[in-house]
Tab-separated table of C-alpha atoms in Angstrom:
chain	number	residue	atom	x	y	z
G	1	UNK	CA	0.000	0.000	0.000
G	2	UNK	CA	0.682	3.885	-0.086
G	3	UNK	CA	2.875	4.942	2.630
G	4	UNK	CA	5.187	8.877	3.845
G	5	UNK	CA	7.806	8.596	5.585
G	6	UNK	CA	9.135	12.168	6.766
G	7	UNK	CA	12.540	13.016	8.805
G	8	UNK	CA	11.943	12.612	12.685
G	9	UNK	CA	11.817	15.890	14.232
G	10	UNK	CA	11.986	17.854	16.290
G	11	UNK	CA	13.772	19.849	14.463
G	12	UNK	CA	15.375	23.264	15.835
G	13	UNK	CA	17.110	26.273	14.490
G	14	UNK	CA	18.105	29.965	14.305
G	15	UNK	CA	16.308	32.586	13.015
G	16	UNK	CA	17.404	32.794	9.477
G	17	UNK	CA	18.747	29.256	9.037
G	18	UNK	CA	17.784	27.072	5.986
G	19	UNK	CA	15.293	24.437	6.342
G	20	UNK	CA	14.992	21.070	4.773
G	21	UNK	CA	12.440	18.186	5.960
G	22	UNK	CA	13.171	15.403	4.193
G	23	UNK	CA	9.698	13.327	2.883
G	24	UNK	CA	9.912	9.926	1.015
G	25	UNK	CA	6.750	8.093	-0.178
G	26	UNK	CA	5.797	4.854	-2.145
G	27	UNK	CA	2.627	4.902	-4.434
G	28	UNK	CA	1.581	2.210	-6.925
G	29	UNK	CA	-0.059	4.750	-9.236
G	30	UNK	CA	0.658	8.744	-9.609
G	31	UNK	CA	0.101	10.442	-6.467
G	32	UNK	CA	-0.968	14.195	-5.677
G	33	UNK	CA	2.377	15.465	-2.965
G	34	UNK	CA	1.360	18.029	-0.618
G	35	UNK	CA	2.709	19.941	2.466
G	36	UNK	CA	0.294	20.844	5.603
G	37	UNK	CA	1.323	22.951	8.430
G	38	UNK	CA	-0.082	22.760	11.742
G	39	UNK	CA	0.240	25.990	14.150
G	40	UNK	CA	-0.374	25.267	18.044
G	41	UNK	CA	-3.958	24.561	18.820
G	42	UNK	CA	-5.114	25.041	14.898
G	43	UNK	CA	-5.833	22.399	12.105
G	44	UNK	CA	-3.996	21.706	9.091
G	45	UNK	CA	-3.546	24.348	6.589
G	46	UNK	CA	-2.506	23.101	3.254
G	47	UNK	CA	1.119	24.913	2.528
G	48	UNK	CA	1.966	23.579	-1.073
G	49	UNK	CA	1.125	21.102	-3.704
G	50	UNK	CA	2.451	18.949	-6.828
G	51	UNK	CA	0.414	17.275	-8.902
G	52	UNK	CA	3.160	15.316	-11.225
G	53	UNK	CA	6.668	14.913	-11.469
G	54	UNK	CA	9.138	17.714	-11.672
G	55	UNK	CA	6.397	20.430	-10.758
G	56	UNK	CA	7.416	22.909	-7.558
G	57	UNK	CA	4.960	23.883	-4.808
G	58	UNK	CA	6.044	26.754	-3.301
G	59	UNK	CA	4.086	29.294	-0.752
G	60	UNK	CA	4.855	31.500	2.076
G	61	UNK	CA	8.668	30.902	1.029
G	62	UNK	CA	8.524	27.143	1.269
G	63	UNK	CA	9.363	25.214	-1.967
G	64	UNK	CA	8.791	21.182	-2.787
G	65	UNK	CA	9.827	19.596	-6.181
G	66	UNK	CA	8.526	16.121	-6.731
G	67	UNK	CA	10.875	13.932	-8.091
G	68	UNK	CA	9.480	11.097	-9.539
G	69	UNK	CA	12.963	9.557	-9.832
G	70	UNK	CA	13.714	9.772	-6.028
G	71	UNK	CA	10.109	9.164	-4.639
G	72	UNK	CA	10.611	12.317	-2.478
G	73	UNK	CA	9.203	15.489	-1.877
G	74	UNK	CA	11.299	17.790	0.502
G	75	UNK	CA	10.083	21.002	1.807
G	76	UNK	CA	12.550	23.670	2.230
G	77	UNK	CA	12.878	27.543	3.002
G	78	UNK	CA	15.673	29.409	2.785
G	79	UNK	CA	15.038	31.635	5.797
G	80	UNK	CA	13.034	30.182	8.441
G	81	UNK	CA	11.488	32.747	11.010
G	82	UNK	CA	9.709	32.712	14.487
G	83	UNK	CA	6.716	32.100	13.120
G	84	UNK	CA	7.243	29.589	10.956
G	85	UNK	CA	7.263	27.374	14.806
G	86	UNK	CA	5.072	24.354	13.440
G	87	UNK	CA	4.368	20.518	13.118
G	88	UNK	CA	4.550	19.990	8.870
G	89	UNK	CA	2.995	16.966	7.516
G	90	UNK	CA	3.780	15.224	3.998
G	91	UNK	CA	1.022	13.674	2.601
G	92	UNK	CA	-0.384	11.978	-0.323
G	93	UNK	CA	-3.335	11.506	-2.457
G	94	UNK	CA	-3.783	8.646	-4.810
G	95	UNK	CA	-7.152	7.269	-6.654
G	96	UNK	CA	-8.035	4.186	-7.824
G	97	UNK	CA	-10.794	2.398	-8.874
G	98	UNK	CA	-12.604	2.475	-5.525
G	99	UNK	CA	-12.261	6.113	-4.443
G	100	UNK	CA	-9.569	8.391	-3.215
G	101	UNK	CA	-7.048	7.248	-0.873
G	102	UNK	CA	-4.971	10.060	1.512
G	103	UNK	CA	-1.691	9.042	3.474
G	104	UNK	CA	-0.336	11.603	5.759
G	105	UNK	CA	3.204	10.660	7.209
G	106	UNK	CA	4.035	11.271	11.012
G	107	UNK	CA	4.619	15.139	11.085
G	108	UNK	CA	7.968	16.820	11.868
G	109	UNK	CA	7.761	19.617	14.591
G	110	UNK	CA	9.747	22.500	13.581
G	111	UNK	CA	10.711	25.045	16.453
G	112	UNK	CA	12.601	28.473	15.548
G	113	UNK	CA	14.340	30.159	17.996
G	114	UNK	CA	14.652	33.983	17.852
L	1	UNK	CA	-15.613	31.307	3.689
L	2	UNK	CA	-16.974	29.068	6.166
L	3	UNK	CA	-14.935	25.733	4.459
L	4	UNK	CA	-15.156	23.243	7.505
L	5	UNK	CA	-16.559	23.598	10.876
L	6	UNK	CA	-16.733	21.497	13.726
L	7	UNK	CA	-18.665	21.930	16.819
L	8	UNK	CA	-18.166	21.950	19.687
L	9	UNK	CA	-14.347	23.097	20.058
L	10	UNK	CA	-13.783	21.484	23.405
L	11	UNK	CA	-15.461	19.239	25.665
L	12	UNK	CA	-15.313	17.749	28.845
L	13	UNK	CA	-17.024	14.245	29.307
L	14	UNK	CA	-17.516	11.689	32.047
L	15	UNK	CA	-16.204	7.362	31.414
L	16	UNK	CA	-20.035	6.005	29.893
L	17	UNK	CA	-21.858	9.263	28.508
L	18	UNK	CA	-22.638	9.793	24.880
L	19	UNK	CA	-22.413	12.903	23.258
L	20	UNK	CA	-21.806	13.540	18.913
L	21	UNK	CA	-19.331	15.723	17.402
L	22	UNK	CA	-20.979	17.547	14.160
L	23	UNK	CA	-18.682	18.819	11.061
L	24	UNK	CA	-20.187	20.636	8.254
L	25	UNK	CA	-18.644	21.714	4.932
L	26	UNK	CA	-19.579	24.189	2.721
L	27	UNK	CA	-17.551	23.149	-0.171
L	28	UNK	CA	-20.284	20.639	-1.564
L	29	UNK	CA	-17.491	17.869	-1.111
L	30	UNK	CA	-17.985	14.320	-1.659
L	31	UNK	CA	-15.362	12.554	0.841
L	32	UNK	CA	-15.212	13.489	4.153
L	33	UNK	CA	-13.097	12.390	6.890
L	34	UNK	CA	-12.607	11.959	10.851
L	35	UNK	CA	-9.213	11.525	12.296
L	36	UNK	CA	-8.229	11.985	15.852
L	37	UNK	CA	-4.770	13.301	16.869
L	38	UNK	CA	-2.610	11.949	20.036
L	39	UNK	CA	0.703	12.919	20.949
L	40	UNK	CA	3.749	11.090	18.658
L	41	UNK	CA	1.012	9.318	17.272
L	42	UNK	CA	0.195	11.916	13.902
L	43	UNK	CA	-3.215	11.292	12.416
L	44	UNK	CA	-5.336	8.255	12.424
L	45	UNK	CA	-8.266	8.068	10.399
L	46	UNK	CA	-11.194	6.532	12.299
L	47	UNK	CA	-14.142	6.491	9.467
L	48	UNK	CA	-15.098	8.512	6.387
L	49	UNK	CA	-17.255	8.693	3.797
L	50	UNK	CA	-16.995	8.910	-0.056
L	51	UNK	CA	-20.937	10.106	-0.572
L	52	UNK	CA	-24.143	10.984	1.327
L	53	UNK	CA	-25.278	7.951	2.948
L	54	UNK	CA	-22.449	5.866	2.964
L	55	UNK	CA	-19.251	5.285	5.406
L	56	UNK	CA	-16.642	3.401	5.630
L	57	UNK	CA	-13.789	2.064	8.548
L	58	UNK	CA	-10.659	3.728	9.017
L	59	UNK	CA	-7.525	2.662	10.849
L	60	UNK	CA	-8.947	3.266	14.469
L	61	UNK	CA	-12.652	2.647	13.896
L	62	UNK	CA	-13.612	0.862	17.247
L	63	UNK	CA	-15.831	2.816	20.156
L	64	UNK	CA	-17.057	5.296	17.582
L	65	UNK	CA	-20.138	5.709	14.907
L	66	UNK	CA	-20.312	8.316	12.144
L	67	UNK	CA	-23.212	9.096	9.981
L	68	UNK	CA	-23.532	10.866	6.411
L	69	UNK	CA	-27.113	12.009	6.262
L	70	UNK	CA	-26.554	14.793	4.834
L	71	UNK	CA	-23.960	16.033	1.983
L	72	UNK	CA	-22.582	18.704	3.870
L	73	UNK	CA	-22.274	16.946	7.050
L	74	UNK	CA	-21.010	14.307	8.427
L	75	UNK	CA	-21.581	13.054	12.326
L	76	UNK	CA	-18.648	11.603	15.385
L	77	UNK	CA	-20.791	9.757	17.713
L	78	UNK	CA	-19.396	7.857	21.010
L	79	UNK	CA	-21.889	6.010	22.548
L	80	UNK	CA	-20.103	5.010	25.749
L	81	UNK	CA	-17.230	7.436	26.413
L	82	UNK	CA	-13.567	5.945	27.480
L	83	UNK	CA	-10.564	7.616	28.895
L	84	UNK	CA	-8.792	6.495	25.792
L	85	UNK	CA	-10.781	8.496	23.705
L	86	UNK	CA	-9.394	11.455	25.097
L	87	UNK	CA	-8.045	13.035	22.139
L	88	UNK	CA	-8.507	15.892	19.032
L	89	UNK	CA	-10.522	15.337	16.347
L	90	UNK	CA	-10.326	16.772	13.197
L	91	UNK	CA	-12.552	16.535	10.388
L	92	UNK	CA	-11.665	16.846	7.152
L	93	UNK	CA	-13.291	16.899	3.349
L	94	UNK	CA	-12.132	16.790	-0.360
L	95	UNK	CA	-13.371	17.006	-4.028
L	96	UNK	CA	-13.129	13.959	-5.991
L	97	UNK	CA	-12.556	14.263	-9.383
L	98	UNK	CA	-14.406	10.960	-10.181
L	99	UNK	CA	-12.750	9.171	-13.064
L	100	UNK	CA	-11.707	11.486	-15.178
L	101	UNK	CA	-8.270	12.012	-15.982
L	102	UNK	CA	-6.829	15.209	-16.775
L	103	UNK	CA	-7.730	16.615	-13.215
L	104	UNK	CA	-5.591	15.914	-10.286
L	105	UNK	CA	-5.913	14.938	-7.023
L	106	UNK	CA	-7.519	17.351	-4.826
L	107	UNK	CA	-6.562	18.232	-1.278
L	108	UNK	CA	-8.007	17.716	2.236
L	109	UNK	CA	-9.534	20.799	4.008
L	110	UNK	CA	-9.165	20.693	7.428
L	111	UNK	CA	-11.920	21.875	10.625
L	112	UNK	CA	-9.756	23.534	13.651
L	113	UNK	CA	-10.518	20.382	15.229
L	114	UNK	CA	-12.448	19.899	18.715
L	115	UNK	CA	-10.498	19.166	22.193
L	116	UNK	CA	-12.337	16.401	23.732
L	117	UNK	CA	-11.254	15.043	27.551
L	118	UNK	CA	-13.109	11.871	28.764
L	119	UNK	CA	-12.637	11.596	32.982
């Protein structure tokens, strides 16, 4: 079956630092990629998308490519801030011949520090 | 933009009593979702539904009935209450693009999710 596997957090860094959280998946057919971000005590928000290989998702100043190649989907952002203090989720959507299917992986709590 | 919204936001129950946790969506979605949120444990889907009056199991169905009467809503019940059921939910609901091909998948929208204690 489907499956995301993200990076375990928690992650921490400076004010300004780059970011990368690494996301893997497996899919038997062509998956929809997508980032959520969860702020304390709020749902998810969906941050980005890709629909096929070698599109980019990008929002807010976070960017994921999906590469087909490497099954993976990394988020990144080249200068975190404060407020960017978050659990991010990977996810997929697939569809087959019975309905849509959605994966989310684990979640990787990200914590800035000023 | 309404999108999804669950009441109530919290709630405090006692082990054995009943209550139902209501999400609506404006979005005229076909799927929608529950999932309930622990600590280290990330989502777990615990039923959903692909059209008005069906549902279907999730991963973590067991102590819990949903109903889809409705489109645009879709019902959390627990009929006896258990500490271990002390959790968030979070409903959620997507657009399916049915069969056709040139249209990709579509994300989940999320509710802000309701904070539910059992004692």
């Amino acid at each position: 079956g489907n499956s995301v596997t993200q990076m375990e957090g928690p992650v921490t860094l400076s004010e300004e630092a780059f970011l990368t959280i690494n996301c893997t998946y497996t899919a038997t057919g062509y998956p929809s990629l997508f980032w959520y971000v969860q702020y304390p005590g709020e749902g998810l928000q969906l941050l980005l998308k890709a629909t096929k290989a070698d599109d980019k998702g990008s929002n807010k100043g976070f960017e994921a490519t999906y590469r087909k190649e490497t099954t993976s989907f990394h988020l990144e952002k080249g200068s975190v801030q404060v407020s960017d203090s978050a659990v991010y989720f990977c996810a997929l959507s697939d569809r087959d011949n019975y309905g849509q299917n959605f994966v989310f992986g684990p979640g990787t709590r990200l914590s800035v520090l000023p | 933009n309404a999108g999804v919204t669950q009441t109530p936001k919290f709630r405090v129950l006692k082990t054995g009593q009943s209550m139902t946790l209501l999400c609506a969506q404006d979005m005229n979605h076909e799927y929608m979702y529950w999932y309930r949120q622990d600590p280290g444990m990330g989502l777990r889907l615990i039923h959903y539904s692909v059209g008005e009056g069906t549902t279907a199991k999730g991963e973590v169905p067991d102590g819990y009935n949903v109903s889809r009467l409705k489109k645009q809503n879709f019902l959390l019940g627990l009929e006896s209450a258990a500490p271990s059921q002390t959790s968030v939910y979070f409903c959620a609901s997507s657009y399916d693009r049915g069969a056709r091909p040139f249209y990709s998948n579509q994300p989940q929208h999320f509710g802000d999710g309701t904070r539910l204690s059992i004692l």
